[in-house]
GROMACS .gro file of C-alpha atoms in nm:
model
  365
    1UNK     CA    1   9.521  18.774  15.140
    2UNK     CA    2   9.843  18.609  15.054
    3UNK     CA    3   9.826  18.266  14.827
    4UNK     CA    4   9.847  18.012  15.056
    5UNK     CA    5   9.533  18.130  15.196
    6UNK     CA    6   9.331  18.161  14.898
    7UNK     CA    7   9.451  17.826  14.775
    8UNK     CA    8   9.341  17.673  15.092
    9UNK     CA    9   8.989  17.908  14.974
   10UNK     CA   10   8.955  17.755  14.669
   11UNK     CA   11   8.997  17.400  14.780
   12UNK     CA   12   8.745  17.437  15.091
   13UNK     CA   13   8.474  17.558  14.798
   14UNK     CA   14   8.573  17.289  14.584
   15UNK     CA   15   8.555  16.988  14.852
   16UNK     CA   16   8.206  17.233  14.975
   17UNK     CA   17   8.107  17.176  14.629
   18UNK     CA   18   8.144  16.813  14.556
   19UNK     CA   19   7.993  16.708  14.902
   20UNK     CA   20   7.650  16.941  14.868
   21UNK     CA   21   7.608  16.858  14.441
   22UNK     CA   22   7.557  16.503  14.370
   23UNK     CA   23   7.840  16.349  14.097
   24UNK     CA   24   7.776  16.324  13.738
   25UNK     CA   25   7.779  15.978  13.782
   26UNK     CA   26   7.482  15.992  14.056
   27UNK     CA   27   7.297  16.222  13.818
   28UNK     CA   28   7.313  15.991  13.520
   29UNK     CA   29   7.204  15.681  13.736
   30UNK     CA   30   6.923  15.923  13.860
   31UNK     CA   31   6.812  15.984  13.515
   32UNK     CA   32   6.862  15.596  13.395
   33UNK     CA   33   6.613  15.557  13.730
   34UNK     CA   34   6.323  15.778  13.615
   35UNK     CA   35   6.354  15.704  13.225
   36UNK     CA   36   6.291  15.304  13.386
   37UNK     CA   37   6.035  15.405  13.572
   38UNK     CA   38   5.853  15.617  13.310
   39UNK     CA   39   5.878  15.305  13.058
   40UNK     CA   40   5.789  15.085  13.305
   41UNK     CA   41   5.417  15.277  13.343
   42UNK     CA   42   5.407  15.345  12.987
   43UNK     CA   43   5.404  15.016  12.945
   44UNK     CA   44   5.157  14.927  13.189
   45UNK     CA   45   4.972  15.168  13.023
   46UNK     CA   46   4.964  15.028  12.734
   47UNK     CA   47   4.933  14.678  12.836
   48UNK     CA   48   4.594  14.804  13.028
   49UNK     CA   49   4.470  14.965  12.690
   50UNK     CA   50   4.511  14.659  12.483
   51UNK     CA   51   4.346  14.454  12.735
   52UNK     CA   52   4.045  14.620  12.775
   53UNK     CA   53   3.985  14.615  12.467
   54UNK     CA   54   4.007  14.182  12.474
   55UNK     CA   55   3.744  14.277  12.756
   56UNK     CA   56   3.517  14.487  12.579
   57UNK     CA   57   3.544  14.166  12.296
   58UNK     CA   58   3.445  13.888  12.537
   59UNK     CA   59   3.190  14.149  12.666
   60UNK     CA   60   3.033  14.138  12.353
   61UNK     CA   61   3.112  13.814  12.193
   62UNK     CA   62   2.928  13.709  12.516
   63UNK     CA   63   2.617  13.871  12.491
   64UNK     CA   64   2.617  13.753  12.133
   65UNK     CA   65   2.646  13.383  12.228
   66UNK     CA   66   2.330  13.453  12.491
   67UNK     CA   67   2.130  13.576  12.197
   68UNK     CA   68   2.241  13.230  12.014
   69UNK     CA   69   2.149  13.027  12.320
   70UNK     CA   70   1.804  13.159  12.280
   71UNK     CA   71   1.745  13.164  11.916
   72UNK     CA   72   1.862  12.793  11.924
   73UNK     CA   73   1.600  12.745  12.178
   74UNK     CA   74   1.354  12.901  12.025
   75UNK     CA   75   1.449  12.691  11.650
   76UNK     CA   76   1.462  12.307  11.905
   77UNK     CA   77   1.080  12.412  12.019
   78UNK     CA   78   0.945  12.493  11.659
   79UNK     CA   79   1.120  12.205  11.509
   80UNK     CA   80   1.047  11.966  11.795
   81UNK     CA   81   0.712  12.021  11.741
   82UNK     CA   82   0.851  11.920  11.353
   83UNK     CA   83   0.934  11.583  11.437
   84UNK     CA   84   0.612  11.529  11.623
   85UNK     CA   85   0.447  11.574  11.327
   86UNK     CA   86   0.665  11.367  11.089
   87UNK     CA   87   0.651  11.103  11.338
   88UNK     CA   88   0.322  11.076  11.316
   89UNK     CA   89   0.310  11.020  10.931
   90UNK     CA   90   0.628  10.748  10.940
   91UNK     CA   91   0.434  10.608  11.222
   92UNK     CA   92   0.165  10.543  11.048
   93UNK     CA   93   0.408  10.414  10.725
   94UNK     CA   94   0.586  10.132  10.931
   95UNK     CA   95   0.274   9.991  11.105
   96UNK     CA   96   0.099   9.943  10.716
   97UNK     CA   97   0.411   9.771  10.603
   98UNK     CA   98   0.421   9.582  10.927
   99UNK     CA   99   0.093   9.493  10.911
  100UNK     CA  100   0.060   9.404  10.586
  101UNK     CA  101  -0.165   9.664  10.449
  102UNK     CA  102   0.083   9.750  10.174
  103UNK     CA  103   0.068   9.405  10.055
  104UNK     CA  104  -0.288   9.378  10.042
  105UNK     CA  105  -0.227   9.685   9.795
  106UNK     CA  106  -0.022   9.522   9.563
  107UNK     CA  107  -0.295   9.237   9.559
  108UNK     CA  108  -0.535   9.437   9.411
  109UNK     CA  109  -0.292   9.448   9.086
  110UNK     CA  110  -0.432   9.079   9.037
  111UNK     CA  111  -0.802   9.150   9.087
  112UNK     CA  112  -0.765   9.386   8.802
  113UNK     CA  113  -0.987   9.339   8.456
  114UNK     CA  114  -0.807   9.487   8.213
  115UNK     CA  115  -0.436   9.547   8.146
  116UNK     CA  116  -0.535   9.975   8.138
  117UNK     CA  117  -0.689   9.907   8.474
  118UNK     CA  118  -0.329   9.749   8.589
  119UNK     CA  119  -0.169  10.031   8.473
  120UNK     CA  120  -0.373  10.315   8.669
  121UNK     CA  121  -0.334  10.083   8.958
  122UNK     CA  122   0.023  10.033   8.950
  123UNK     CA  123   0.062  10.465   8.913
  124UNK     CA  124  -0.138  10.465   9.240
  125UNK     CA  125   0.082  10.192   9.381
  126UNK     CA  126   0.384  10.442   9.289
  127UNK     CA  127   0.193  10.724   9.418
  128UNK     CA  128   0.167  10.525   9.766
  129UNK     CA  129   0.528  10.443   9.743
  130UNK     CA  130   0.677  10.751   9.706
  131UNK     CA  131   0.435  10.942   9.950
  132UNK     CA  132   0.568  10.616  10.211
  133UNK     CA  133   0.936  10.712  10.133
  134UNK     CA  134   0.882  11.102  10.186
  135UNK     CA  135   0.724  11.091  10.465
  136UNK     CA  136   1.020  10.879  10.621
  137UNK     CA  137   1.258  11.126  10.457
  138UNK     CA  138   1.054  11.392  10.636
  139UNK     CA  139   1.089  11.247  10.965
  140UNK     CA  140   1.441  11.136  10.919
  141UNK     CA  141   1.537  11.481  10.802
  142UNK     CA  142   1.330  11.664  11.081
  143UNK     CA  143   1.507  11.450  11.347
  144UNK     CA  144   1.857  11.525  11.218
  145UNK     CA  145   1.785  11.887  11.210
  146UNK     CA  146   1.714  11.866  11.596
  147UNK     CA  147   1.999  11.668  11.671
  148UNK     CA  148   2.201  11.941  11.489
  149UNK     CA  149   2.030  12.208  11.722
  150UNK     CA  150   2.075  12.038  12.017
  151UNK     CA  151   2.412  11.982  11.896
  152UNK     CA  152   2.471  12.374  11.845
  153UNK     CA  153   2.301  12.467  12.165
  154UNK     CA  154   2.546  12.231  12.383
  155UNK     CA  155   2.867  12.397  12.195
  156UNK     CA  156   2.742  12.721  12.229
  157UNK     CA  157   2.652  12.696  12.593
  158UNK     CA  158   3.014  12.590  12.610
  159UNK     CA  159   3.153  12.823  12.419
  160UNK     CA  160   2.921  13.092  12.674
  161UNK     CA  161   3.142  12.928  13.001
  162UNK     CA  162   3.431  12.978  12.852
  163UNK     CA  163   3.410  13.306  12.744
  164UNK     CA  164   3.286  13.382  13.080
  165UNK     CA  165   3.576  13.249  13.229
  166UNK     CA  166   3.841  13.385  12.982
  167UNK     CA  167   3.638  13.768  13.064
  168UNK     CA  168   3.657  13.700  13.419
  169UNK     CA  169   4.046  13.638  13.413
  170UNK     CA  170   4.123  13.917  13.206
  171UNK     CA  171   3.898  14.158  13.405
  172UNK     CA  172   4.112  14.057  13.746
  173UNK     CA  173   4.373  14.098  13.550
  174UNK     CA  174   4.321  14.447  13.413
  175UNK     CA  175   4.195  14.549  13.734
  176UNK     CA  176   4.522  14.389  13.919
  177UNK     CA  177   4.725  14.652  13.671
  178UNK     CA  178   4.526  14.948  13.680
  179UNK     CA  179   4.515  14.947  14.061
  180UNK     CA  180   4.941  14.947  14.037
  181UNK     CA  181   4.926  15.225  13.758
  182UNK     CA  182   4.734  15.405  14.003
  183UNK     CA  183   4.922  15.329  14.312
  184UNK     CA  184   5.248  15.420  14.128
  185UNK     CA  185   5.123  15.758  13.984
  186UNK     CA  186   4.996  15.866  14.303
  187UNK     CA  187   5.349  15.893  14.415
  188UNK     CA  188   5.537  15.976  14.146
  189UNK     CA  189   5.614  16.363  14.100
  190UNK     CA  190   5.555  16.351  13.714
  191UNK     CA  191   5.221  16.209  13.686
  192UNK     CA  192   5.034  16.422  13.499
  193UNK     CA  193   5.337  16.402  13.253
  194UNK     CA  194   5.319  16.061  13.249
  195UNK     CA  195   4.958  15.999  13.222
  196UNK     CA  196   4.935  16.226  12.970
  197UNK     CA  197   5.246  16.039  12.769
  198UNK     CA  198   5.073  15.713  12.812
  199UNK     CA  199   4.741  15.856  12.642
  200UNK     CA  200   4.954  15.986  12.411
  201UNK     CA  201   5.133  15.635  12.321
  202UNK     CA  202   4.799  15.464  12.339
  203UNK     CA  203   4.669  15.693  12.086
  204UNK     CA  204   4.993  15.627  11.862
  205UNK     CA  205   4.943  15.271  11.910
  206UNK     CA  206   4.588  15.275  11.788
  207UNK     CA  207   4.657  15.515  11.507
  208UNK     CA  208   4.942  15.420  11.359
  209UNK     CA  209   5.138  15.132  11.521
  210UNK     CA  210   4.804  14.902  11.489
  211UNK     CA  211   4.734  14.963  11.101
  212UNK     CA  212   5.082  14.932  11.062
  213UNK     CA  213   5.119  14.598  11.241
  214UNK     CA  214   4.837  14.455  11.012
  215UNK     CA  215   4.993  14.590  10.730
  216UNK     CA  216   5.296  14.416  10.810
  217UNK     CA  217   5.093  14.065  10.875
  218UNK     CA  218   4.824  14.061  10.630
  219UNK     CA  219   5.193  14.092  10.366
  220UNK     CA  220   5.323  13.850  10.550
  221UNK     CA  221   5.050  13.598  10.544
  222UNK     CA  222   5.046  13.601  10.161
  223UNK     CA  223   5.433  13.569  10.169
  224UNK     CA  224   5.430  13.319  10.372
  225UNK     CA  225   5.177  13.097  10.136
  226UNK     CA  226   5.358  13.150   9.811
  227UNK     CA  227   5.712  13.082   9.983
  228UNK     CA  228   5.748  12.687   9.859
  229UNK     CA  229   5.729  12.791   9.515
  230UNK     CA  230   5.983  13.053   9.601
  231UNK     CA  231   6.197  12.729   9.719
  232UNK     CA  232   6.113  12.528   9.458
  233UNK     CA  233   6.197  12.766   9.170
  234UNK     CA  234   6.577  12.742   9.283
  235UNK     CA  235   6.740  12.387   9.364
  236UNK     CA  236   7.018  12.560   9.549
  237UNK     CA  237   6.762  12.578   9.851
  238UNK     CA  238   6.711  12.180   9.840
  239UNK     CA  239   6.914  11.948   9.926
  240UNK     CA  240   6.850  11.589   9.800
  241UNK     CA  241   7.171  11.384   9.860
  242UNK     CA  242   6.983  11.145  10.099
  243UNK     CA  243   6.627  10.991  10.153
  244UNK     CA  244   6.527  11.264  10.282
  245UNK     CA  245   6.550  11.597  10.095
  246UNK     CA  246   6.649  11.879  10.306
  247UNK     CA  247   6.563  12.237  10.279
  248UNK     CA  248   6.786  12.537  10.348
  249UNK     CA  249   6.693  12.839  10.400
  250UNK     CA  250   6.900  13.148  10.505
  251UNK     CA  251   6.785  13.460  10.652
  252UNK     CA  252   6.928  13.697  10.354
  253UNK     CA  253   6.789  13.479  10.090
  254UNK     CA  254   6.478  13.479  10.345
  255UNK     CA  255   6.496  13.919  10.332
  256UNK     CA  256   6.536  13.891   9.969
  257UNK     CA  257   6.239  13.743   9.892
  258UNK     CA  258   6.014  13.932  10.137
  259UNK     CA  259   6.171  14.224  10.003
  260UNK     CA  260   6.048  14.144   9.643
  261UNK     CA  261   5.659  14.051   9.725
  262UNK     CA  262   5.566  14.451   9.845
  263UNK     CA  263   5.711  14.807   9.885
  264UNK     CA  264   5.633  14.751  10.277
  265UNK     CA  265   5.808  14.409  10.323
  266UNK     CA  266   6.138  14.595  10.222
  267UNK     CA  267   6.123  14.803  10.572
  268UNK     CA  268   6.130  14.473  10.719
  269UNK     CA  269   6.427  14.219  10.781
  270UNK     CA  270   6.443  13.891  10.952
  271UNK     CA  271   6.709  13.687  11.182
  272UNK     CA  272   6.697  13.393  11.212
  273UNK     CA  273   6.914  13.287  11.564
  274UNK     CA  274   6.891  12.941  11.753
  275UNK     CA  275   6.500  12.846  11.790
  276UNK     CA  276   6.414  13.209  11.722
  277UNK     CA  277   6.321  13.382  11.468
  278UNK     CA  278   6.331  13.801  11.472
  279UNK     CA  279   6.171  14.040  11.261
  280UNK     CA  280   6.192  14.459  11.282
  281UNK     CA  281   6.023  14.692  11.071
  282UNK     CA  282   6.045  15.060  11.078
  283UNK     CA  283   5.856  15.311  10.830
  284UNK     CA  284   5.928  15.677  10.965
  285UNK     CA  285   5.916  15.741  11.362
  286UNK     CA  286   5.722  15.328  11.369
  287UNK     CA  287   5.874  15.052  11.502
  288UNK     CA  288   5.712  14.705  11.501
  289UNK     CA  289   5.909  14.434  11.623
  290UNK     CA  290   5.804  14.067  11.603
  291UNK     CA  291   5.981  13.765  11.739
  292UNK     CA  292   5.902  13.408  11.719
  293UNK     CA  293   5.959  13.053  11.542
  294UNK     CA  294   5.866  12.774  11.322
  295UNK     CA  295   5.674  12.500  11.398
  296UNK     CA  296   5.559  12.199  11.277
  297UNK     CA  297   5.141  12.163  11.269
  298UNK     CA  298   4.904  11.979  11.110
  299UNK     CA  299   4.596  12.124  10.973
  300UNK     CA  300   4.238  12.006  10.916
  301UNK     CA  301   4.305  11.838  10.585
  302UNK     CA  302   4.586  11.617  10.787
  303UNK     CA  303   4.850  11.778  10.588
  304UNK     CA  304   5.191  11.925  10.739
  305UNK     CA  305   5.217  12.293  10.787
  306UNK     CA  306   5.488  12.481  10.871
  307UNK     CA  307   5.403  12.766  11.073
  308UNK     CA  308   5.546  13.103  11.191
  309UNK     CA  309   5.420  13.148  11.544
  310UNK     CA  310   5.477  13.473  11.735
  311UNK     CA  311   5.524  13.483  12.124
  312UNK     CA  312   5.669  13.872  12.131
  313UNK     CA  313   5.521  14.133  11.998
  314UNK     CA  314   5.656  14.519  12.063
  315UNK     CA  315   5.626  14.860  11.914
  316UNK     CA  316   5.870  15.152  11.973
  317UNK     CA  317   6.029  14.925  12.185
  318UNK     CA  318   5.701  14.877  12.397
  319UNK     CA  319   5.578  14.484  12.432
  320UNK     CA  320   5.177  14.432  12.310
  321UNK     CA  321   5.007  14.157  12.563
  322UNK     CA  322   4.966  13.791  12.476
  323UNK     CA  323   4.565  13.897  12.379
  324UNK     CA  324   4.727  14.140  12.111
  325UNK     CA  325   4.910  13.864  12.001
  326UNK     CA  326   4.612  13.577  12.002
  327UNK     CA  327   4.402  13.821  11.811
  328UNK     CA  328   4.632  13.856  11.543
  329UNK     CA  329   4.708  13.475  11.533
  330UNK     CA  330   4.318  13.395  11.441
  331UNK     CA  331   4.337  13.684  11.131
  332UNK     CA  332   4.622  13.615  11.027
  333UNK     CA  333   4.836  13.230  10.931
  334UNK     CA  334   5.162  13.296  10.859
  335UNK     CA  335   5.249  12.965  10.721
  336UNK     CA  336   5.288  12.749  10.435
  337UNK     CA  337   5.200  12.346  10.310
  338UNK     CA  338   5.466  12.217  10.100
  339UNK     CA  339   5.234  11.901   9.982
  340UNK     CA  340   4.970  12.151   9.815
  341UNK     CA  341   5.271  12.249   9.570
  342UNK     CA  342   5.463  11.953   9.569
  343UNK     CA  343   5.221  11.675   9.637
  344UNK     CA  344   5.498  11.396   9.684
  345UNK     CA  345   5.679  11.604   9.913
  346UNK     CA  346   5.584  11.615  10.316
  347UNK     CA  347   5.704  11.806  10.613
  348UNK     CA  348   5.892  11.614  10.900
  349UNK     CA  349   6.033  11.850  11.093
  350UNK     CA  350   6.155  12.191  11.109
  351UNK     CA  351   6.450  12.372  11.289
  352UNK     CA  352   6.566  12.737  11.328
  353UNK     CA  353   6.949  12.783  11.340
  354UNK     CA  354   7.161  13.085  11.328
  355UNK     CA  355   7.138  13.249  11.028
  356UNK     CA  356   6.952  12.949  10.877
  357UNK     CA  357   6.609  12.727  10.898
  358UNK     CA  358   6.625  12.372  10.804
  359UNK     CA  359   6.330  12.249  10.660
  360UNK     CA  360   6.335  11.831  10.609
  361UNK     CA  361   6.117  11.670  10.391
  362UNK     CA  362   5.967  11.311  10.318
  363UNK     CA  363   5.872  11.132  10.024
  364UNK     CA  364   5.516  11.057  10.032
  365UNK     CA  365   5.395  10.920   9.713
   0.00000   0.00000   0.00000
């Protein structure tokens, strides 16, 4: 075979080659595909784990309301029959004063012989008086403590539709996802991979990413409460060339003091970017990210609080659900009251910028 031939060979396997085998650049968009896809139902999985779990809660905080319903049923009978009785006895207290009986008591003080004999009368006038004001006591407190029953029954029969409502929502909606999981594995050629990787990630999750995450908050929360004495301790951080002092807070100053309140808060660094606030933590193969901002609320006591509030909340990259993220707002406040160190000084407003929060600040003497 002379060379022009086998060149012509070559090229014909080449061109045979490239045609029949997809390109390297079709194979890596293939493999981009099903790494998407694979997150994608990790994810889902996950999601469905942590809301079931806000099911099984309402399940349960549910059936413990019910039981309240009918203990505070049960407690309005007994003490309903209570205030009948301690009706009765004022009853009987108002119509002798209104009728004058009680007066024609403290007659008999006059029809006395001797001064002892005033004196024994006027300890069984006492005696009558303070019997009088008991039993109206009696019936005053008897009546409050059914108003406070009926009270607690309305709330809690309130609190009963709610929860019904908020377990009804996230039952369609765990249903809604677990019926696309489903649908999605049928078809996919690596389910049983997958299912068993999403097991394995909701195991991880519940493990070690959970404790972790409370780790992180629960350190948080305290650092968070002791922070205005942090601010305080240094007047670089406030600002007082106008009426209203100003404080300014940068994210590495922000690091630096996490970093000194506990061995785990050094694994964790903040960002502070344009009405956001960013937060990643990583001890060994963990990753908890947290995202939010400040803002300004004001707590039972009417005093200004400024508070971190979190809207994303991921580990390893994978996002929890907004109940992950409600549960951990009721255990733990990451926030802090200026006025309870400072009691002249008062929150106004506060403002995330990049690389720095602005804190401003109001007289209130």
């Amino acid at each position: 075979m002379n060379s022009k031939k086998l060149t012509a060979l070559l090229l014909s396997i080449v061109l045979l080659i490239q045609i029949t085998l997809p390109s390297g650049g079709a194979l890596a968009e293939e493999t981009t595909s099903s790494q998407d896809e694979a997150k994608e139902l990790l994810q889902k999985g996950l999601t469905i784990f942590e809301i079931d779990k806000e099911v099984a809660r309402l399940n349960e905080q549910d059936a413990k309301i019910g039981e309240q319903i009918k203990q505070n049923e049960q407690d309005i009978v007994k003490q309903s029959g209570n205030v009948d009785a301690t009706r009765k006895h004022a009853g009987k207290v108002l119509r002798a004063y209104y009728t004058g009986d009680r007066d024609s008591i403290w007659m008999l003080l006059f029809a006395a012989n001797s001064f002892t004999d005033v004196l024994r009368m006027f300890e069984y006038l006492q005696m009558i008086i303070t019997n009088d004001h008991r039993s109206l006591a009696q019936f005053t407190d008897s009546f409050q403590k059914l108003t406070k029953l009926q009270t607690e029954l309305a709330n809690s029969r309130t609190e009963l539709q709610n929860t019904k409502t908020k377990f009804l929502e996230q039952r369609e909606r765990l249903v809604k996802l677990q019926e696309e999981l489903d649908k999605q594995l049928a078809v996919s050629a690596q389910a049983q991979v997958i299912a068993t990787q999403i097991k394995s990630l909701n195991d991880q999750w519940k493990q070690e990413g959970l404790p972790l995450a409370r780790d992180y908050l629960d350190n948080l929360s305290l650092a968070f409460r002791e922070l205005p004495q942090f601010l305080m301790s240094d007047s670089k951080y406030i600002s007082i060339t106008s009426t209203t002092p100003v404080v300014n807070l940068t994210d590495t100053d922000f690091n630096t003091y996490l970093h000194s309140k506990s061995e785990l808060l050094k694994t964790l660094n903040f960002e502070f970017k344009d009405g956001a606030m960013v937060a990643t933590g990583k001890k060994g193969e963990l990753q908890i990210s947290i995202q939010g901002n400040f803002v300004l609320l004001t707590n039972a006591e009417n005093l200004n609080e400024v508070r971190f509030v979190v809207d994303n909340l991921e580990f390893n990259s994978f996002k929890l659900p907004d109940t992950t993220i409600a549960d951990f707002t009721k255990e733990f406040s990451l926030g802090f009251v200026p006025k309870k160190v400072v009691s002249y000084l008062d929150v106004i407003s506060v403002e995330t910028k990049k690389g720095v929060a602005v804190v401003k600040l109001k007289l209130s003497l």
